[in-house]
Each structure stands twice: as C-alpha cells, then as structure tokens.
Amino acid sequence: MLYPELFKQLESVRWDMDKDIPWASFDPVKLSDEQAATIKMNAITEWAALPATEMFLRDNRGDSDFSAFMSIWFFEEQKHSLVLMEYLRRYRPDMVPTEEELHNVRFEFDPAPVLETLMLHFCGEIRLNHWYRRASEWHTEPVIKTIYTKLSQDEARHGGAYLRYMKRAIQNFGDEAKAAFAKVGVLMASARRTAQALHPTNLHVNKALFPRDTIQSRMPNPEWLEHWLDKQINFDAVWETKVVERILHNMSLLMDRSFSTVQELNKYRKELARELADSITPAVSPRPV
C-alpha cells in the first residue's frame, strides 16, 4: 500500500496556517480590488475538491489504498480554500465567498474511467502548480504571495503522489493503463490548440446539467478563469510550454520511453491502441475444406 508512506511524507512537510503564513506582514496598499476578486474565485475553485473527492471515492470503491489517500488530498485541498478565505476574512471581508457560492460548485460528476481520471487529475496538479507559481509572481501583496507559493508546492507534491499510483496501475494493468495515460496526456499537453484552459475544473462532467456541468460554469463569474490566465497572471506560451514539458517528462518516466513532443506521445498512444485492439481480436478460424 502507498497510503501509509504518502501520509508520512506529506505530513512531514505540511505547513501550518497560523505559524507558517506571515499574517503580520500584510501591506494593504499592495492589495487591489482586482487581486482580491481573483483570490475569491480561487477559493471557490479549490472548494470543488469536495465533489471531486466524492467522485474518487465512488469510482474507486475497489481500491481502499487510493481511497485512503483521498483523506490527505481532500484535507490539503480544502485547506487551500480555507487559507484563501481566511486571507479575505482578515483583509477583505466583503470578498469572502458565501456558503451558497461554495455549495454551488458541489454537484455529482458522472462516472468516468478510473485510469483516465487519475491521469487527468495528475495533469491538473501539474498545471495548477504552474498557475499558482505565476499567480505568486503577479500578486504584489507579500502575504498572498507566500500563500500562493505554499499552494503551488502542495500541488506539486499531490502530482507526485498521483504519479506513484499511476506507476502502480501500470504494474497491475500494463498496456491498458499506459494507453489510458497516453490518451489523456496527449489531450492535456495540447492546451495551445484549444480555446479554453484544460483543467479538471473546466471539463464537462455531468451531461444532465449541461451547459452548467463544469466547475467554472457554476462560479459567480464563469468567464473569470480565462481572464485570470490571459489578462492578469499572463500565463503565456512560455509558461504553457513549461506545463507541457513536465507532462512529457513524466510520461517518459512512466513509459520508460522518451517523448520530447506531443506528437511523439500521440504516436505512442496509437501504437498502444493498435496493440490492445490486436490482443482482444479473436483469431479467425480457417474455413473447413
């Protein structure tokens, strides 16, 4: 089981909201209304770990090890929401999300393939790590800069934990797991070809609720994410390339094969798909003479 070791590892580096956040260093002159509004939106987005955890527990009932790990992931993700709300409570109480706004992003996700979902959230952690690093650079107020740095480091560690479970999946399921990971990897490393940010909070997850079946569509301002990325933290092609490089690097480690471009990963995905198709195609019996 991976959970006991991951518990010890993550607990040893866990930050304390009272002791490790420099609240006394707050500089009100350096916090704008625009910046406070983005903090509110991030707090609500992080609250969406609640329905994601419910999805993981439902779809992984046969995997108690991974389900136990969710206790760590859920705790730390909800803590992200809480520290952002605490920041607003202290310095911009008019911006604290309401309980209704938080509850609005809690809705049931449709069942989805377990392996693809694992890879999707692994890539989501990589992307969020880079988003928060950029957010820390964009912000000018010292306390929130520190908070975003803490969050980005947590997301990187979460990605590392998901990677451990992906390695285990390959040991258990072989090419089936590799094919699932390569499929989602190609999608998540191709963000520059899409009109919207590719992150689990921006994907459609409940057909019955369409078009309000994404986390972002249920936010107070559904358009905020693209504006935050493009106009505020300026998550440009340079930063997007960093995300793609991390995804490809980890795919190379997982598959024991080097991928320097998305095209190379996609070629490998097609190879795996053909091999899997051939392995399940029944042999054709020769006609009797």
Short mmCIF file of C-alpha atoms in Angstrom, two decimals:
data_model
loop_
_atom_site.label_atom_id
_atom_site.label_comp_id
_atom_site.label_asym_id
_atom_site.label_seq_id
_atom_site.Cartn_x
_atom_site.Cartn_y
_atom_site.Cartn_z
CA MET A 1 0.00 0.00 0.00
CA LEU A 2 1.16 3.53 -0.82
CA TYR A 3 -1.07 5.42 1.62
CA PRO A 4 0.99 4.86 4.83
CA GLU A 5 4.21 6.11 3.22
CA LEU A 6 2.50 9.05 1.48
CA PHE A 7 0.87 10.04 4.76
CA LYS A 8 4.26 10.27 6.48
CA GLN A 9 5.87 12.11 3.57
CA LEU A 10 3.16 14.72 3.21
CA GLU A 11 2.69 15.20 6.94
CA SER A 12 6.41 15.91 7.37
CA VAL A 13 6.26 18.94 5.05
CA ARG A 14 2.75 20.19 5.85
CA TRP A 15 2.57 23.90 6.62
CA ASP A 16 0.63 25.40 9.50
CA MET A 17 -1.89 28.11 8.64
CA ASP A 18 -1.24 30.06 11.85
CA LYS A 19 2.52 29.64 12.17
CA ASP A 20 3.76 29.49 8.56
CA ILE A 21 1.77 32.30 6.95
CA PRO A 22 3.30 35.74 7.70
CA TRP A 23 -0.02 37.44 8.51
CA ALA A 24 1.74 40.31 10.28
CA SER A 25 3.47 41.30 7.04
CA PHE A 26 0.22 42.33 5.32
CA ASP A 27 0.54 45.51 3.27
CA PRO A 28 -2.91 46.93 2.44
CA VAL A 29 -1.54 49.30 -0.17
CA LYS A 30 -0.43 46.34 -2.29
CA LEU A 31 -3.81 44.55 -2.47
CA SER A 32 -6.09 45.83 -5.22
CA ASP A 33 -9.80 45.12 -5.71
CA GLU A 34 -8.90 43.22 -8.86
CA GLN A 35 -6.49 40.97 -7.00
CA ALA A 36 -8.92 40.34 -4.13
CA ALA A 37 -11.57 39.24 -6.63
CA THR A 38 -9.24 36.62 -8.10
CA ILE A 39 -8.46 35.28 -4.63
CA LYS A 40 -12.17 34.79 -4.05
CA MET A 41 -12.53 32.86 -7.30
CA ASN A 42 -9.55 30.64 -6.47
CA ALA A 43 -11.05 29.93 -3.04
CA ILE A 44 -14.29 28.75 -4.64
CA THR A 45 -12.44 26.66 -7.23
CA GLU A 46 -10.44 24.93 -4.50
CA TRP A 47 -13.70 24.12 -2.70
CA ALA A 48 -14.52 21.92 -5.71
CA ALA A 49 -12.19 19.31 -4.22
CA LEU A 50 -15.32 18.26 -2.31
CA PRO A 51 -17.28 16.88 -5.30
CA ALA A 52 -14.04 15.58 -6.83
CA THR A 53 -13.36 13.57 -3.68
CA GLU A 54 -16.90 12.19 -3.71
CA MET A 55 -16.30 11.11 -7.32
CA PHE A 56 -12.96 9.45 -6.48
CA LEU A 57 -14.42 7.54 -3.53
CA ARG A 58 -17.42 6.38 -5.56
CA ASP A 59 -15.42 5.25 -8.58
CA ASN A 60 -12.57 3.65 -6.59
CA ARG A 61 -14.60 1.52 -4.18
CA GLY A 62 -12.42 -1.44 -5.14
CA ASP A 63 -9.21 0.39 -4.20
CA SER A 64 -9.05 1.10 -0.47
CA ASP A 65 -5.42 2.22 -0.66
CA PHE A 66 -6.14 5.05 -3.11
CA SER A 67 -9.38 5.89 -1.31
CA ALA A 68 -7.46 6.29 1.94
CA PHE A 69 -5.03 8.64 0.19
CA MET A 70 -8.04 10.80 -0.65
CA SER A 71 -8.20 11.71 3.05
CA ILE A 72 -4.87 13.52 2.62
CA TRP A 73 -5.65 15.09 -0.74
CA PHE A 74 -9.08 16.26 0.35
CA PHE A 75 -7.76 17.74 3.61
CA GLU A 76 -5.00 19.69 1.90
CA GLU A 77 -7.17 20.92 -0.98
CA GLN A 78 -9.89 22.14 1.38
CA LYS A 79 -7.16 23.79 3.41
CA HIS A 80 -6.21 25.72 0.26
CA SER A 81 -9.74 27.07 0.03
CA LEU A 82 -9.74 27.83 3.75
CA VAL A 83 -6.46 29.79 3.78
CA LEU A 84 -7.61 31.92 0.84
CA MET A 85 -10.89 32.63 2.62
CA GLU A 86 -9.02 33.40 5.84
CA TYR A 87 -6.92 35.92 3.94
CA LEU A 88 -10.07 37.59 2.66
CA ARG A 89 -11.75 37.41 6.08
CA ARG A 90 -8.85 39.30 7.61
CA TYR A 91 -8.24 41.88 4.92
CA ARG A 92 -11.22 41.97 2.53
CA PRO A 93 -14.24 40.57 4.38
CA ASP A 94 -16.56 41.91 1.68
CA MET A 95 -14.98 39.41 -0.73
CA VAL A 96 -15.35 36.23 1.36
CA PRO A 97 -17.36 33.63 -0.63
CA THR A 98 -20.81 32.92 0.69
CA GLU A 99 -21.83 29.41 1.70
CA GLU A 100 -24.21 29.43 -1.26
CA GLU A 101 -21.39 30.27 -3.68
CA LEU A 102 -19.30 27.44 -2.27
CA HIS A 103 -22.14 24.93 -2.30
CA ASN A 104 -22.95 25.84 -5.90
CA VAL A 105 -19.82 24.05 -7.13
CA ARG A 106 -20.75 20.85 -5.33
CA PHE A 107 -22.63 18.60 -7.71
CA GLU A 108 -22.39 14.98 -8.76
CA PHE A 109 -19.94 14.03 -11.50
CA ASP A 110 -20.88 11.32 -13.97
CA PRO A 111 -18.94 8.05 -13.55
CA ALA A 112 -15.77 8.05 -15.64
CA PRO A 113 -12.95 5.58 -16.42
CA VAL A 114 -10.74 5.33 -13.34
CA LEU A 115 -7.38 5.31 -15.14
CA GLU A 116 -8.21 8.26 -17.38
CA THR A 117 -9.50 10.23 -14.40
CA LEU A 118 -6.30 9.55 -12.44
CA MET A 119 -4.19 10.86 -15.33
CA LEU A 120 -6.48 13.85 -15.78
CA HIS A 121 -6.01 14.93 -12.18
CA PHE A 122 -2.28 14.27 -12.30
CA CYS A 123 -2.01 16.69 -15.23
CA GLY A 124 -4.32 19.08 -13.40
CA GLU A 125 -1.93 19.18 -10.45
CA ILE A 126 0.99 19.99 -12.76
CA ARG A 127 -0.98 22.77 -14.41
CA LEU A 128 -2.19 24.22 -11.10
CA ASN A 129 1.34 24.18 -9.71
CA HIS A 130 2.39 26.40 -12.61
CA TRP A 131 -0.70 28.63 -12.40
CA TYR A 132 -0.08 29.31 -8.71
CA ARG A 133 3.61 29.94 -9.26
CA ARG A 134 2.66 32.55 -11.82
CA ALA A 135 -0.03 33.95 -9.50
CA SER A 136 2.55 34.40 -6.75
CA GLU A 137 4.68 36.41 -9.17
CA TRP A 138 1.73 38.53 -10.33
CA HIS A 139 0.50 39.46 -6.86
CA THR A 140 2.22 42.34 -5.12
CA GLU A 141 0.97 41.90 -1.54
CA PRO A 142 3.55 39.82 0.43
CA VAL A 143 1.17 37.60 2.43
CA ILE A 144 -0.81 36.37 -0.57
CA LYS A 145 2.43 35.86 -2.50
CA THR A 146 3.55 33.49 0.26
CA ILE A 147 0.20 31.72 0.27
CA TYR A 148 0.26 31.06 -3.47
CA THR A 149 3.81 29.71 -3.16
CA LYS A 150 2.63 27.29 -0.45
CA LEU A 151 -0.30 26.18 -2.60
CA SER A 152 1.88 25.64 -5.67
CA GLN A 153 4.26 23.44 -3.64
CA ASP A 154 1.34 21.38 -2.34
CA GLU A 155 0.02 20.84 -5.86
CA ALA A 156 3.44 19.61 -6.98
CA ARG A 157 3.50 17.10 -4.10
CA HIS A 158 -0.02 15.95 -4.94
CA GLY A 159 1.08 15.37 -8.52
CA GLY A 160 3.97 13.26 -7.21
CA ALA A 161 1.55 11.16 -5.17
CA TYR A 162 -0.74 10.61 -8.16
CA LEU A 163 2.32 9.57 -10.15
CA ARG A 164 3.02 6.84 -7.57
CA TYR A 165 -0.49 5.47 -8.10
CA MET A 166 -0.04 5.66 -11.87
CA LYS A 167 3.16 3.58 -11.63
CA ARG A 168 1.26 1.04 -9.55
CA ALA A 169 -1.52 0.97 -12.15
CA ILE A 170 0.98 0.16 -14.90
CA GLN A 171 2.36 -2.69 -12.77
CA ASN A 172 -1.18 -4.02 -12.30
CA PHE A 173 -2.79 -3.32 -15.68
CA GLY A 174 0.11 -2.98 -18.12
CA ASP A 175 -0.70 -1.60 -21.56
CA GLU A 176 -4.28 -0.82 -20.59
CA ALA A 177 -3.01 1.73 -18.06
CA LYS A 178 -0.35 3.03 -20.44
CA ALA A 179 -2.95 3.57 -23.16
CA ALA A 180 -5.26 5.45 -20.79
CA PHE A 181 -2.45 7.67 -19.53
CA ALA A 182 -1.12 8.37 -23.04
CA LYS A 183 -4.60 9.24 -24.29
CA VAL A 184 -5.22 11.85 -21.60
CA GLY A 185 -1.61 13.01 -21.73
CA VAL A 186 -1.99 13.94 -25.39
CA LEU A 187 -5.16 15.87 -24.58
CA MET A 188 -3.76 17.73 -21.59
CA ALA A 189 -0.48 18.58 -23.33
CA SER A 190 -2.32 20.06 -26.30
CA ALA A 191 -3.83 23.05 -24.50
CA ARG A 192 -2.49 25.55 -27.01
CA ARG A 193 -4.84 24.08 -29.60
CA THR A 194 -7.95 24.74 -27.52
CA ALA A 195 -10.00 27.83 -26.76
CA GLN A 196 -10.20 27.19 -23.01
CA ALA A 197 -7.91 26.15 -20.20
CA LEU A 198 -7.58 22.39 -19.89
CA HIS A 199 -8.02 21.61 -16.23
CA PRO A 200 -10.45 19.26 -14.42
CA THR A 201 -12.48 22.27 -13.21
CA ASN A 202 -13.14 23.30 -16.80
CA LEU A 203 -14.30 19.97 -18.23
CA HIS A 204 -17.89 18.80 -18.67
CA VAL A 205 -18.69 16.19 -16.02
CA ASN A 206 -22.49 15.83 -15.82
CA LYS A 207 -24.49 15.52 -19.04
CA ALA A 208 -27.81 16.09 -17.28
CA LEU A 209 -26.69 19.54 -16.10
CA PHE A 210 -25.28 20.77 -19.43
CA PRO A 211 -24.32 23.55 -20.04
CA ARG A 212 -23.79 24.20 -16.30
CA ASP A 213 -21.90 20.96 -15.78
CA THR A 214 -18.39 22.31 -15.20
CA ILE A 215 -16.99 23.83 -12.02
CA GLN A 216 -16.17 27.05 -13.86
CA SER A 217 -19.68 27.37 -15.29
CA ARG A 218 -21.08 27.43 -11.74
CA MET A 219 -18.77 30.18 -10.48
CA PRO A 220 -20.06 33.69 -9.70
CA ASN A 221 -18.21 34.79 -12.85
CA PRO A 222 -17.92 31.83 -15.26
CA GLU A 223 -15.50 33.73 -17.51
CA TRP A 224 -13.03 34.60 -14.79
CA LEU A 225 -10.55 31.75 -15.37
CA GLU A 226 -9.61 32.67 -18.93
CA HIS A 227 -9.39 36.35 -17.93
CA TRP A 228 -7.20 35.47 -14.93
CA LEU A 229 -4.87 33.40 -17.10
CA ASP A 230 -4.69 35.64 -20.16
CA LYS A 231 -5.00 39.17 -18.79
CA GLN A 232 -3.89 39.01 -15.16
CA ILE A 233 -1.28 36.38 -14.35
CA ASN A 234 -0.32 36.31 -18.06
CA PHE A 235 0.00 32.57 -18.39
CA ASP A 236 1.58 32.81 -21.83
CA ALA A 237 3.15 30.34 -24.28
CA VAL A 238 6.36 30.26 -22.25
CA TRP A 239 4.51 29.07 -19.15
CA GLU A 240 2.29 26.70 -21.11
CA THR A 241 5.44 25.15 -22.56
CA LYS A 242 6.67 24.51 -19.01
CA VAL A 243 3.46 22.56 -18.31
CA VAL A 244 3.77 20.51 -21.50
CA GLU A 245 7.41 19.73 -20.77
CA ARG A 246 6.54 18.44 -17.27
CA ILE A 247 3.78 16.24 -18.64
CA LEU A 248 6.05 14.81 -21.34
CA HIS A 249 8.90 14.31 -18.85
CA ASN A 250 6.68 12.33 -16.50
CA MET A 251 5.18 10.32 -19.37
CA SER A 252 8.73 9.44 -20.42
CA LEU A 253 9.49 8.20 -16.90
CA LEU A 254 6.25 6.22 -16.71
CA MET A 255 6.55 4.57 -20.10
CA ASP A 256 10.35 4.14 -19.98
CA ARG A 257 10.48 5.85 -23.36
CA SER A 258 11.49 9.38 -24.33
CA PHE A 259 8.84 11.86 -25.52
CA SER A 260 10.08 15.30 -26.50
CA THR A 261 6.90 16.41 -28.27
CA VAL A 262 3.16 15.82 -28.02
CA GLN A 263 3.32 14.28 -31.48
CA GLU A 264 5.71 11.59 -30.24
CA LEU A 265 3.40 10.81 -27.33
CA ASN A 266 0.43 10.65 -29.70
CA LYS A 267 2.31 8.24 -31.98
CA TYR A 268 2.98 6.02 -28.97
CA ARG A 269 -0.70 6.26 -27.97
CA LYS A 270 -1.71 4.98 -31.41
CA GLU A 271 0.78 2.10 -31.15
CA LEU A 272 -0.68 1.07 -27.82
CA ALA A 273 -4.22 1.32 -29.17
CA ARG A 274 -3.35 -0.99 -32.07
CA GLU A 275 -1.63 -3.50 -29.79
CA LEU A 276 -4.60 -3.56 -27.42
CA ALA A 277 -7.03 -3.97 -30.32
CA ASP A 278 -5.00 -6.87 -31.71
CA SER A 279 -4.84 -8.56 -28.32
CA ILE A 280 -8.61 -8.67 -27.93
CA THR A 281 -9.48 -9.53 -31.53
CA PRO A 282 -10.41 -13.22 -31.63
CA ALA A 283 -8.45 -15.34 -34.02
CA VAL A 284 -10.37 -16.11 -37.21
CA SER A 285 -10.82 -19.84 -37.65
CA PRO A 286 -9.97 -21.16 -41.12
CA ARG A 287 -12.86 -22.35 -43.23
CA PRO A 288 -13.33 -26.09 -43.25
CA VAL A 289 -12.16 -27.61 -46.53
#
